[in-house]
XYZ file of N, CA and C in Angstrom:
684
model
N 38.360 294.838 126.406
C 37.029 294.845 127.006
C 36.548 293.421 127.287
N 36.867 292.511 126.370
C 36.424 291.134 126.539
C 37.196 290.423 127.634
N 38.363 290.924 128.003
C 39.159 290.260 129.034
C 38.598 290.497 130.431
N 37.832 291.556 130.622
C 37.121 291.738 131.886
C 35.765 291.073 131.713
N 35.650 289.866 132.206
C 34.481 289.050 131.909
C 33.198 289.594 132.536
N 33.323 290.272 133.672
C 32.126 290.857 134.277
C 31.553 291.947 133.373
N 32.423 292.830 132.879
C 31.966 293.879 131.969
C 31.377 293.255 130.708
N 32.037 292.229 130.185
C 31.557 291.579 128.967
C 30.159 291.015 129.157
N 29.916 290.365 130.284
C 28.589 289.782 130.498
C 27.515 290.856 130.643
N 27.874 292.005 131.221
C 26.897 293.080 131.358
C 26.518 293.646 129.975
N 27.512 293.762 129.091
C 27.238 294.233 127.730
C 26.376 293.231 126.967
N 26.686 291.962 127.116
C 25.901 290.937 126.430
C 24.461 290.928 126.934
N 24.303 291.037 128.233
C 22.967 291.046 128.821
C 22.170 292.243 128.315
N 22.822 293.403 128.210
C 22.141 294.609 127.713
C 21.751 294.473 126.247
N 22.489 293.632 125.504
C 22.203 293.422 124.085
C 21.255 292.249 123.854
N 20.653 291.744 124.938
C 19.698 290.629 124.869
C 20.321 289.337 124.359
N 21.615 289.176 124.599
C 22.263 287.885 124.328
C 22.144 287.062 125.606
N 21.505 285.894 125.557
C 21.330 285.111 126.781
C 22.662 284.638 127.337
N 22.937 285.024 128.557
C 24.184 284.655 129.220
C 23.861 284.341 130.676
N 24.596 283.433 131.300
C 24.309 283.128 132.706
C 24.409 284.376 133.574
N 23.530 284.473 134.553
C 23.566 285.600 135.482
C 24.914 285.620 136.187
N 25.503 286.815 136.295
C 26.869 286.939 136.784
C 26.978 288.020 137.861
N 27.776 287.729 138.884
C 28.044 288.676 139.958
C 29.560 288.792 140.151
N 30.010 289.905 140.722
C 31.439 290.115 140.950
C 31.687 290.344 142.431
N 32.581 289.511 142.996
C 32.959 289.652 144.406
C 34.371 290.211 144.494
N 34.546 291.306 145.247
C 35.852 291.919 145.448
C 36.300 291.662 146.886
N 37.535 291.210 147.012
C 38.035 290.777 148.321
C 37.879 291.841 149.397
N 38.195 293.090 149.083
C 38.169 294.140 150.107
C 36.916 294.996 150.083
N 36.069 294.793 149.072
C 34.897 295.676 148.937
C 33.566 294.933 148.840
N 33.594 293.624 148.861
C 32.336 292.886 148.787
C 31.778 292.824 147.372
N 30.459 292.791 147.262
C 29.788 292.566 145.985
C 29.644 293.848 145.171
N 29.969 293.779 143.903
C 29.799 294.918 143.000
C 28.332 295.340 142.991
N 28.085 296.626 143.224
C 26.741 297.202 143.268
C 25.878 296.586 144.378
N 26.509 295.842 145.297
C 25.752 295.213 146.369
C 24.896 294.050 145.917
N 25.126 293.561 144.700
C 24.310 292.474 144.148
C 25.028 291.143 144.306
N 24.291 290.119 144.720
C 24.883 288.805 144.966
C 23.880 287.713 144.601
N 24.347 286.479 144.452
C 23.440 285.389 144.078
C 22.422 285.099 145.181
N 21.224 284.692 144.814
C 20.236 284.306 145.824
C 20.527 282.910 146.363
N 19.964 282.592 147.490
C 20.114 281.254 148.055
C 19.506 280.215 147.122
N 20.072 279.023 147.147
C 19.667 277.865 146.338
C 20.152 277.950 144.894
N 20.791 279.033 144.526
C 21.333 279.154 143.173
C 22.615 278.311 143.081
N 22.743 277.560 141.968
C 23.964 276.800 141.710
C 24.909 277.722 140.943
N 26.109 277.940 141.476
C 27.036 278.889 140.862
C 28.393 278.220 140.641
N 29.188 278.848 139.770
C 30.571 278.442 139.559
C 31.457 279.657 139.805
N 32.554 279.462 140.514
C 33.470 280.546 140.869
C 34.604 280.568 139.861
N 34.879 281.750 139.294
C 35.845 281.868 138.209
C 36.737 283.087 138.397
N 37.867 283.051 137.690
C 38.716 284.229 137.573
C 38.036 285.203 136.624
N 38.028 286.470 136.961
C 37.329 287.459 136.138
C 38.059 287.796 134.844
N 39.331 287.491 134.750
C 40.099 287.970 133.605
C 40.770 286.875 132.782
N 40.679 285.634 133.183
C 41.380 284.586 132.434
C 40.703 283.249 132.702
N 40.835 282.328 131.723
C 40.283 280.978 131.869
C 38.827 281.039 132.310
N 38.033 281.791 131.556
C 36.659 282.065 131.954
C 35.827 280.789 132.018
N 36.153 279.810 131.175
C 35.376 278.589 131.177
C 35.733 277.644 132.309
N 36.854 277.895 132.976
C 37.336 277.013 134.029
C 37.074 277.607 135.401
N 36.758 276.735 136.344
C 36.657 277.200 137.710
C 38.038 277.487 138.275
N 38.085 278.170 139.412
C 39.373 278.561 139.988
C 39.862 277.597 141.045
N 39.082 276.567 141.328
C 39.482 275.600 142.346
C 39.028 274.210 141.915
N 39.443 273.204 142.675
C 39.106 271.836 142.320
C 37.587 271.635 142.271
N 36.875 272.239 143.217
C 35.420 272.136 143.250
C 34.835 273.547 143.212
N 34.696 274.073 141.998
C 34.282 275.465 141.848
C 32.768 275.625 141.771
N 32.049 274.532 141.550
C 30.589 274.604 141.475
C 30.013 274.332 142.857
N 29.112 275.194 143.302
C 28.517 275.026 144.620
C 27.114 275.607 144.643
N 26.323 275.122 145.562
C 24.995 275.687 145.803
C 25.112 276.739 146.891
N 24.450 277.865 146.670
C 24.477 278.944 147.660
C 23.487 278.598 148.770
N 24.007 278.062 149.874
C 23.138 277.752 151.013
C 22.840 279.009 151.819
N 23.851 279.856 151.959
C 23.677 281.145 152.627
C 24.795 282.061 152.165
N 24.577 283.339 152.266
C 25.528 284.329 151.756
C 26.844 284.280 152.520
N 26.790 284.021 153.815
C 28.005 284.020 154.627
C 28.983 282.932 154.176
N 28.474 281.741 153.914
C 29.368 280.655 153.504
C 29.917 280.890 152.100
N 29.112 281.495 151.224
C 29.602 281.820 149.887
C 30.716 282.855 149.969
N 30.530 283.899 150.771
C 31.554 284.926 150.902
C 32.829 284.353 151.524
N 32.676 283.462 152.480
C 33.850 282.838 153.100
C 34.615 282.021 152.063
N 33.892 281.306 151.223
C 34.529 280.517 150.167
C 35.252 281.436 149.189
N 34.625 282.545 148.801
C 35.251 283.503 147.880
C 36.513 284.100 148.497
N 36.452 284.470 149.776
C 37.625 285.053 150.440
C 38.779 284.053 150.486
N 38.457 282.808 150.807
C 39.500 281.780 150.893
C 40.194 281.589 149.547
N 39.410 281.546 148.474
C 39.981 281.347 147.143
C 40.820 282.562 146.743
N 40.298 283.763 146.988
C 41.049 284.981 146.650
C 42.403 284.997 147.355
N 42.413 284.641 148.622
C 43.657 284.644 149.379
C 44.591 283.534 148.919
N 44.021 282.390 148.565
C 44.837 281.245 148.157
C 45.528 281.487 146.823
N 44.815 282.067 145.871
C 45.382 282.256 144.531
C 45.863 283.688 144.302
N 45.850 284.509 145.368
C 46.321 285.896 145.290
C 45.560 286.672 144.216
N 44.252 286.553 144.245
C 43.385 287.217 143.259
C 42.474 288.199 143.999
N 42.388 289.462 143.554
C 41.609 290.456 144.294
C 40.096 290.356 144.098
N 39.663 289.579 143.093
C 38.228 289.498 142.826
C 37.889 288.170 142.160
N 36.639 287.779 142.274
C 36.152 286.547 141.665
C 34.851 286.797 140.930
N 34.695 286.114 139.836
C 33.432 286.100 139.123
C 32.605 284.952 139.688
N 31.385 285.246 140.066
C 30.457 284.220 140.543
C 29.318 284.161 139.529
N 29.191 283.011 138.886
C 28.277 282.922 137.749
C 27.317 281.742 137.907
N 26.091 281.981 137.513
C 25.107 280.899 137.467
C 25.669 279.733 136.645
N 25.586 278.530 137.187
C 26.108 277.370 136.472
C 25.004 276.721 135.653
N 25.274 276.556 134.366
C 24.321 275.924 133.449
C 24.773 274.491 133.215
N 23.950 273.533 133.609
C 24.277 272.122 133.429
C 23.657 271.635 132.121
N 24.493 271.380 131.135
C 24.005 270.932 129.843
C 25.152 270.778 128.875
N 24.876 270.335 127.653
C 25.942 270.179 126.654
C 26.694 271.482 126.440
N 28.006 271.377 126.222
C 28.851 272.534 125.965
C 29.165 272.579 124.475
N 28.871 273.715 123.850
C 28.962 273.836 122.396
C 29.882 274.983 122.027
N 30.833 274.728 121.126
C 31.783 275.742 120.681
C 31.418 276.194 119.273
N 31.393 277.514 119.081
C 30.932 278.080 117.812
C 31.965 279.067 117.269
N 32.768 278.682 116.273
C 33.656 279.650 115.634
C 32.838 280.727 114.925
N 33.284 281.967 115.019
C 32.574 283.071 114.375
C 33.597 283.975 113.692
N 33.453 284.140 112.384
C 34.355 284.979 111.596
C 33.631 286.270 111.229
N 34.418 287.339 111.163
C 33.817 288.639 110.848
C 34.711 289.432 109.917
N 34.071 290.058 108.931
C 34.747 291.030 108.073
C 33.790 292.195 107.889
N 34.087 293.312 108.546
C 33.181 294.453 108.500
C 31.863 294.114 109.168
N 30.773 294.218 108.394
C 29.452 293.908 108.922
C 28.968 292.526 108.511
N 29.873 291.729 107.930
C 29.508 290.390 107.485
C 30.063 289.346 108.459
N 29.236 288.345 108.773
C 29.611 287.301 109.709
C 29.468 285.933 109.051
N 30.364 285.043 109.413
C 30.330 283.679 108.913
C 30.434 282.753 110.114
N 29.400 281.959 110.335
C 29.358 281.062 111.490
C 29.220 279.630 110.982
N 30.320 278.869 110.934
C 30.241 277.486 110.462
C 29.620 276.577 111.518
N 29.790 275.303 111.338
C 29.136 274.308 112.169
C 29.573 274.391 113.626
N 28.592 274.322 114.528
C 28.885 274.279 115.958
C 29.329 272.878 116.343
N 30.217 272.794 117.328
C 30.729 271.510 117.793
C 30.414 271.314 119.271
N 29.985 270.115 119.630
C 29.758 269.757 121.025
C 31.027 269.107 121.561
N 31.430 269.518 122.733
C 32.650 268.976 123.327
C 32.317 267.846 124.285
N 33.153 266.818 124.248
C 33.078 265.712 125.201
C 34.488 265.454 125.730
N 34.559 264.841 126.896
C 35.831 264.475 127.503
C 35.837 262.955 127.689
N 36.821 262.302 127.128
C 36.914 260.850 127.241
C 37.534 260.477 128.584
N 36.717 260.532 129.618
C 37.183 260.232 130.965
C 36.021 259.704 131.791
N 36.306 258.712 132.639
C 35.276 258.173 133.530
C 34.928 259.151 134.635
N 35.761 260.172 134.805
C 35.531 261.153 135.872
C 34.740 262.367 135.390
N 34.237 262.311 134.148
C 33.488 263.440 133.596
C 32.301 262.931 132.813
N 31.191 263.643 132.927
C 30.020 263.329 132.121
C 29.440 264.626 131.583
N 28.645 264.518 130.513
C 28.081 265.713 129.879
C 27.308 266.544 130.894
N 27.578 267.829 130.884
C 26.942 268.736 131.829
C 27.837 269.134 132.976
N 28.874 268.307 133.257
C 29.824 268.654 134.316
C 30.686 269.843 133.884
N 31.201 270.608 134.849
C 32.176 271.646 134.493
C 33.467 270.999 134.006
N 34.174 271.704 133.128
C 35.477 271.224 132.667
C 36.531 271.955 133.485
N 36.886 271.370 134.614
C 37.833 272.001 135.528
C 39.276 271.746 135.140
N 40.188 272.167 136.015
C 41.617 272.074 135.709
C 42.068 270.634 135.485
N 41.684 269.739 136.395
C 42.141 268.359 136.283
C 41.642 267.717 134.993
N 40.370 267.955 134.682
C 39.794 267.387 133.453
C 40.453 268.013 132.232
N 40.684 269.311 132.267
C 41.280 269.993 131.124
C 42.700 269.505 130.854
N 43.438 269.195 131.921
C 44.819 268.732 131.771
C 44.916 267.335 131.170
N 43.820 266.599 131.193
C 43.833 265.258 130.609
C 44.048 265.298 129.094
N 43.623 266.397 128.478
C 43.714 266.560 127.026
C 43.030 265.405 126.299
N 41.826 265.091 126.806
C 41.008 264.034 126.211
C 39.770 264.616 125.532
N 39.893 265.849 125.039
C 38.765 266.522 124.410
C 38.434 265.870 123.064
N 37.162 265.695 122.809
C 36.700 265.267 121.491
C 35.563 266.183 121.058
N 35.398 266.332 119.750
C 34.362 267.214 119.219
C 33.480 266.448 118.241
N 32.211 266.789 118.238
C 31.280 266.214 117.270
C 30.292 267.298 116.853
N 29.775 267.241 115.620
C 28.836 268.264 115.151
C 27.590 268.316 116.039
N 27.179 269.524 116.376
C 25.933 269.705 117.131
C 24.844 270.018 116.119
N 24.215 268.973 115.654
C 23.298 269.100 114.521
C 21.871 269.337 115.003
N 21.615 270.558 115.398
C 20.281 271.001 115.785
C 20.050 272.324 115.077
N 19.301 272.278 113.981
C 19.154 273.457 113.109
C 18.575 274.654 113.854
N 17.602 274.432 114.725
C 16.965 275.532 115.449
C 17.973 276.221 116.372
N 18.682 275.426 117.147
C 19.644 276.013 118.086
C 20.811 276.641 117.340
N 21.259 276.002 116.238
C 22.363 276.586 115.475
C 21.979 277.970 114.939
N 20.736 278.124 114.516
C 20.279 279.436 114.036
C 20.318 280.457 115.156
N 19.902 280.047 116.347
C 19.903 280.960 117.490
C 21.318 281.353 117.883
N 22.192 280.359 118.033
C 23.536 280.677 118.502
C 24.351 281.409 117.439
N 24.019 281.201 116.166
C 24.685 281.971 115.110
C 24.357 283.446 115.257
N 23.079 283.735 115.510
C 22.661 285.136 115.684
C 23.282 285.725 116.951
N 23.228 284.980 118.041
C 23.795 285.478 119.292
C 25.308 285.701 119.160
N 25.996 284.805 118.455
C 27.449 284.931 118.290
C 27.798 286.191 117.522
N 27.026 286.483 116.482
C 27.291 287.677 115.679
C 27.039 288.946 116.491
N 25.944 288.966 117.250
C 25.641 290.135 118.091
C 26.724 290.321 119.147
N 27.154 289.215 119.761
C 28.194 289.305 120.799
C 29.495 289.838 120.230
N 29.863 289.373 119.052
C 31.108 289.823 118.434
C 31.043 291.319 118.141
N 29.875 291.774 117.716
C 29.682 293.200 117.431
C 29.754 294.015 118.716
N 29.037 293.592 119.756
C 28.965 294.355 120.999
C 30.313 294.403 121.721
N 31.084 293.321 121.640
C 32.378 293.279 122.309
C 33.503 293.794 121.424
N 33.147 294.214 120.211
C 34.091 294.821 119.260
C 35.267 293.893 118.958
N 34.948 292.613 118.740
C 35.948 291.626 118.345
C 35.935 291.527 116.825
N 37.095 291.501 116.222
C 37.188 291.476 114.764
C 37.833 290.173 114.288
N 37.544 289.802 113.064
C 38.131 288.671 112.341
C 37.667 287.312 112.886
N 37.995 286.994 114.145
C 37.663 285.656 114.637
C 37.415 285.651 116.135
N 36.427 284.886 116.528
C 36.206 284.584 117.934
C 35.647 283.168 118.029
N 35.782 282.581 119.193
C 35.091 281.315 119.462
C 34.100 281.563 120.581
N 32.826 281.342 120.285
C 31.771 281.554 121.259
C 31.400 280.220 121.900
N 31.384 280.196 123.214
C 31.119 278.963 123.951
C 29.764 279.050 124.642
N 28.907 278.107 124.329
C 27.552 278.076 124.880
C 27.355 276.830 125.727
N 26.489 276.955 126.694
C 25.922 275.805 127.390
C 24.441 275.742 126.996
N 23.996 274.550 126.602
C 22.597 274.357 126.224
C 21.857 273.854 127.451
N 21.107 274.743 128.082
C 20.463 274.417 129.341
C 19.118 273.736 129.180
N 18.399 273.671 130.267
C 17.090 273.011 130.300
C 16.155 273.645 129.286
N 15.413 272.800 128.566
C 14.507 273.308 127.541
C 15.222 273.706 126.264
N 16.487 273.293 126.135
C 17.320 273.603 124.965
C 17.444 275.118 124.749
N 17.705 275.822 125.834
C 17.937 277.265 125.769
C 19.439 277.524 125.869
N 20.072 278.020 124.803
C 21.520 278.264 124.845
C 21.863 279.513 125.640
N 22.965 279.444 126.382
C 23.474 280.607 127.100
C 24.965 280.744 126.810
N 25.357 281.934 126.400
C 26.748 282.217 126.058
C 27.534 282.481 127.348
N 28.466 281.585 127.684
C 29.192 281.743 128.938
C 30.643 282.142 128.740
N 31.155 282.097 127.505
C 32.535 282.519 127.281
C 32.695 283.004 125.851
N 33.575 283.988 125.673
C 33.901 284.506 124.340
C 35.414 284.576 124.248
N 35.985 283.751 123.389
C 37.444 283.689 123.258
C 37.878 284.440 122.007
N 38.553 285.573 122.201
C 38.996 286.366 121.045
C 40.369 285.925 120.553
N 41.026 285.032 121.304
C 42.289 284.435 120.853
C 42.209 282.919 121.050
N 41.339 282.265 120.307
C 41.130 280.825 120.513
C 42.280 279.996 119.966
N 42.388 278.764 120.468
C 43.389 277.842 119.949
C 43.136 277.541 118.483
N 44.228 277.420 117.715
C 44.109 277.233 116.266
C 44.724 275.916 115.792
N 45.095 275.042 116.729
C 45.682 273.764 116.342
C 44.691 272.896 115.578
N 45.213 271.915 114.861
C 44.360 271.075 114.015
C 43.347 270.283 114.832
N 43.636 270.048 116.102
C 42.714 269.287 116.947
C 41.765 270.182 117.731
N 41.914 271.507 117.589
C 41.073 272.431 118.333
C 39.764 272.695 117.588
N 38.837 273.361 118.280
C 37.474 273.520 117.758
C 37.422 274.294 116.443
N 38.270 275.327 116.297
C 38.210 276.153 115.087
C 38.494 275.310 113.846
N 39.623 274.619 113.850
C 39.998 273.807 112.693
C 39.052 272.630 112.499
N 38.627 272.021 113.607
C 37.727 270.886 113.501
C 36.388 271.283 112.908
N 35.917 272.474 113.252
C 34.635 272.938 112.723
C 34.698 273.106 111.210
N 35.777 273.705 110.709
C 35.928 273.873 109.259
C 36.005 272.515 108.564
N 36.686 271.581 109.193
C 36.802 270.254 108.604
C 35.446 269.549 108.563
N 34.689 269.636 109.648
C 33.376 269.011 109.696
C 32.402 269.656 108.713
N 32.682 270.907 108.361
C 31.817 271.634 107.419
C 32.117 271.238 105.977
N 32.907 270.162 105.833
C 33.237 269.606 104.518
C 33.945 270.639 103.646
N 34.947 271.269 104.242
C 35.736 272.228 103.484
C 37.212 271.975 103.765
N 38.052 272.261 102.788
C 39.488 272.091 102.994
C 40.168 273.423 103.288
N 39.370 274.421 103.719
C 39.931 275.718 104.071
C 40.784 275.577 105.324
N 41.999 276.071 105.278
C 42.875 276.087 106.429
C 42.530 277.296 107.301
N 42.359 277.058 108.608
C 41.927 278.128 109.511
C 42.898 279.299 109.523
N 44.204 279.011 109.545
C 45.196 280.085 109.552
C 45.138 280.890 108.262
N 45.030 280.213 107.133
C 44.972 280.913 105.851
C 43.708 281.764 105.746
N 42.618 281.270 106.307
C 41.381 282.044 106.285
C 41.533 283.336 107.085
N 42.166 283.262 108.259
C 42.369 284.460 109.072
C 43.269 285.459 108.353
N 44.343 284.966 107.745
C 45.238 285.855 106.989
C 44.467 286.518 105.846
N 43.642 285.750 105.148
C 42.872 286.294 104.032
C 41.907 287.378 104.505
N 41.264 287.157 105.644
C 40.334 288.152 106.175
C 41.066 289.421 106.570
N 42.237 289.278 107.158
C 43.022 290.457 107.535
C 43.473 291.234 106.305
N 43.893 290.516 105.249
C 44.292 291.186 104.012
C 43.095 291.906 103.402
N 41.942 291.236 103.391
C 40.732 291.849 102.825
C 40.338 293.099 103.606
N 40.450 293.040 104.927
C 40.134 294.205 105.750
C 41.078 295.360 105.411
N 42.368 295.063 105.273
C 43.354 296.084 104.951
C 43.046 296.716 103.589
N 42.724 295.875 102.618
C 42.448 296.396 101.270
C 41.178 297.230 101.236
N 40.200 296.865 102.065
C 38.951 297.620 102.094
C 39.130 298.987 102.729
N 40.161 299.135 103.548
C 40.378 300.404 104.238
C 41.267 301.357 103.441
N 41.848 300.838 102.327
C 42.755 301.699 101.552
C 42.423 301.642 100.080
């Protein structure tokens, strides 16, 4: 369910989890439910089923000047990458924050949120992290120490995990928009687990020597024991 990002965003929106407004464009059928972005909206074009945080082209962020030019751009991308549909999502310009979320039954554990930065002169905070930037592998993480926002995103992460029926572990990705309003733009149910990735870094920053892999194994064992 989480792999179809359009469906996921509709469920999150229905559960009052703040998420960027999202539309679905189908190459042969046009806009899902006939709904499309309004003019002057800044949007990012994405694959509906993979790499949700990344745009599908070198310049995936654009302003909707008119519907015709947006549809032409969507058609060109669909034909170029052999993709039958595109996710068109409101683009939130602000800090990008990664939030590991662990779950066992009805209990949730949300450690420290991390803000991502890219050590590159071609990227600044608020920019999209596109393919070229992502390939640089210059990601750095630092604690996002804002108690009010951490409380909000912890609650939203737990609700999202419940609504999308994700178990054990997820990484929730937020953009902190204008007025410090967080919006959940991606939910990774199979996040990277390397020592330099957000999951392990978050546990380390939380002043704990818990190994992320061992924690996941322990949660799975506990779940198994609780069911038998």
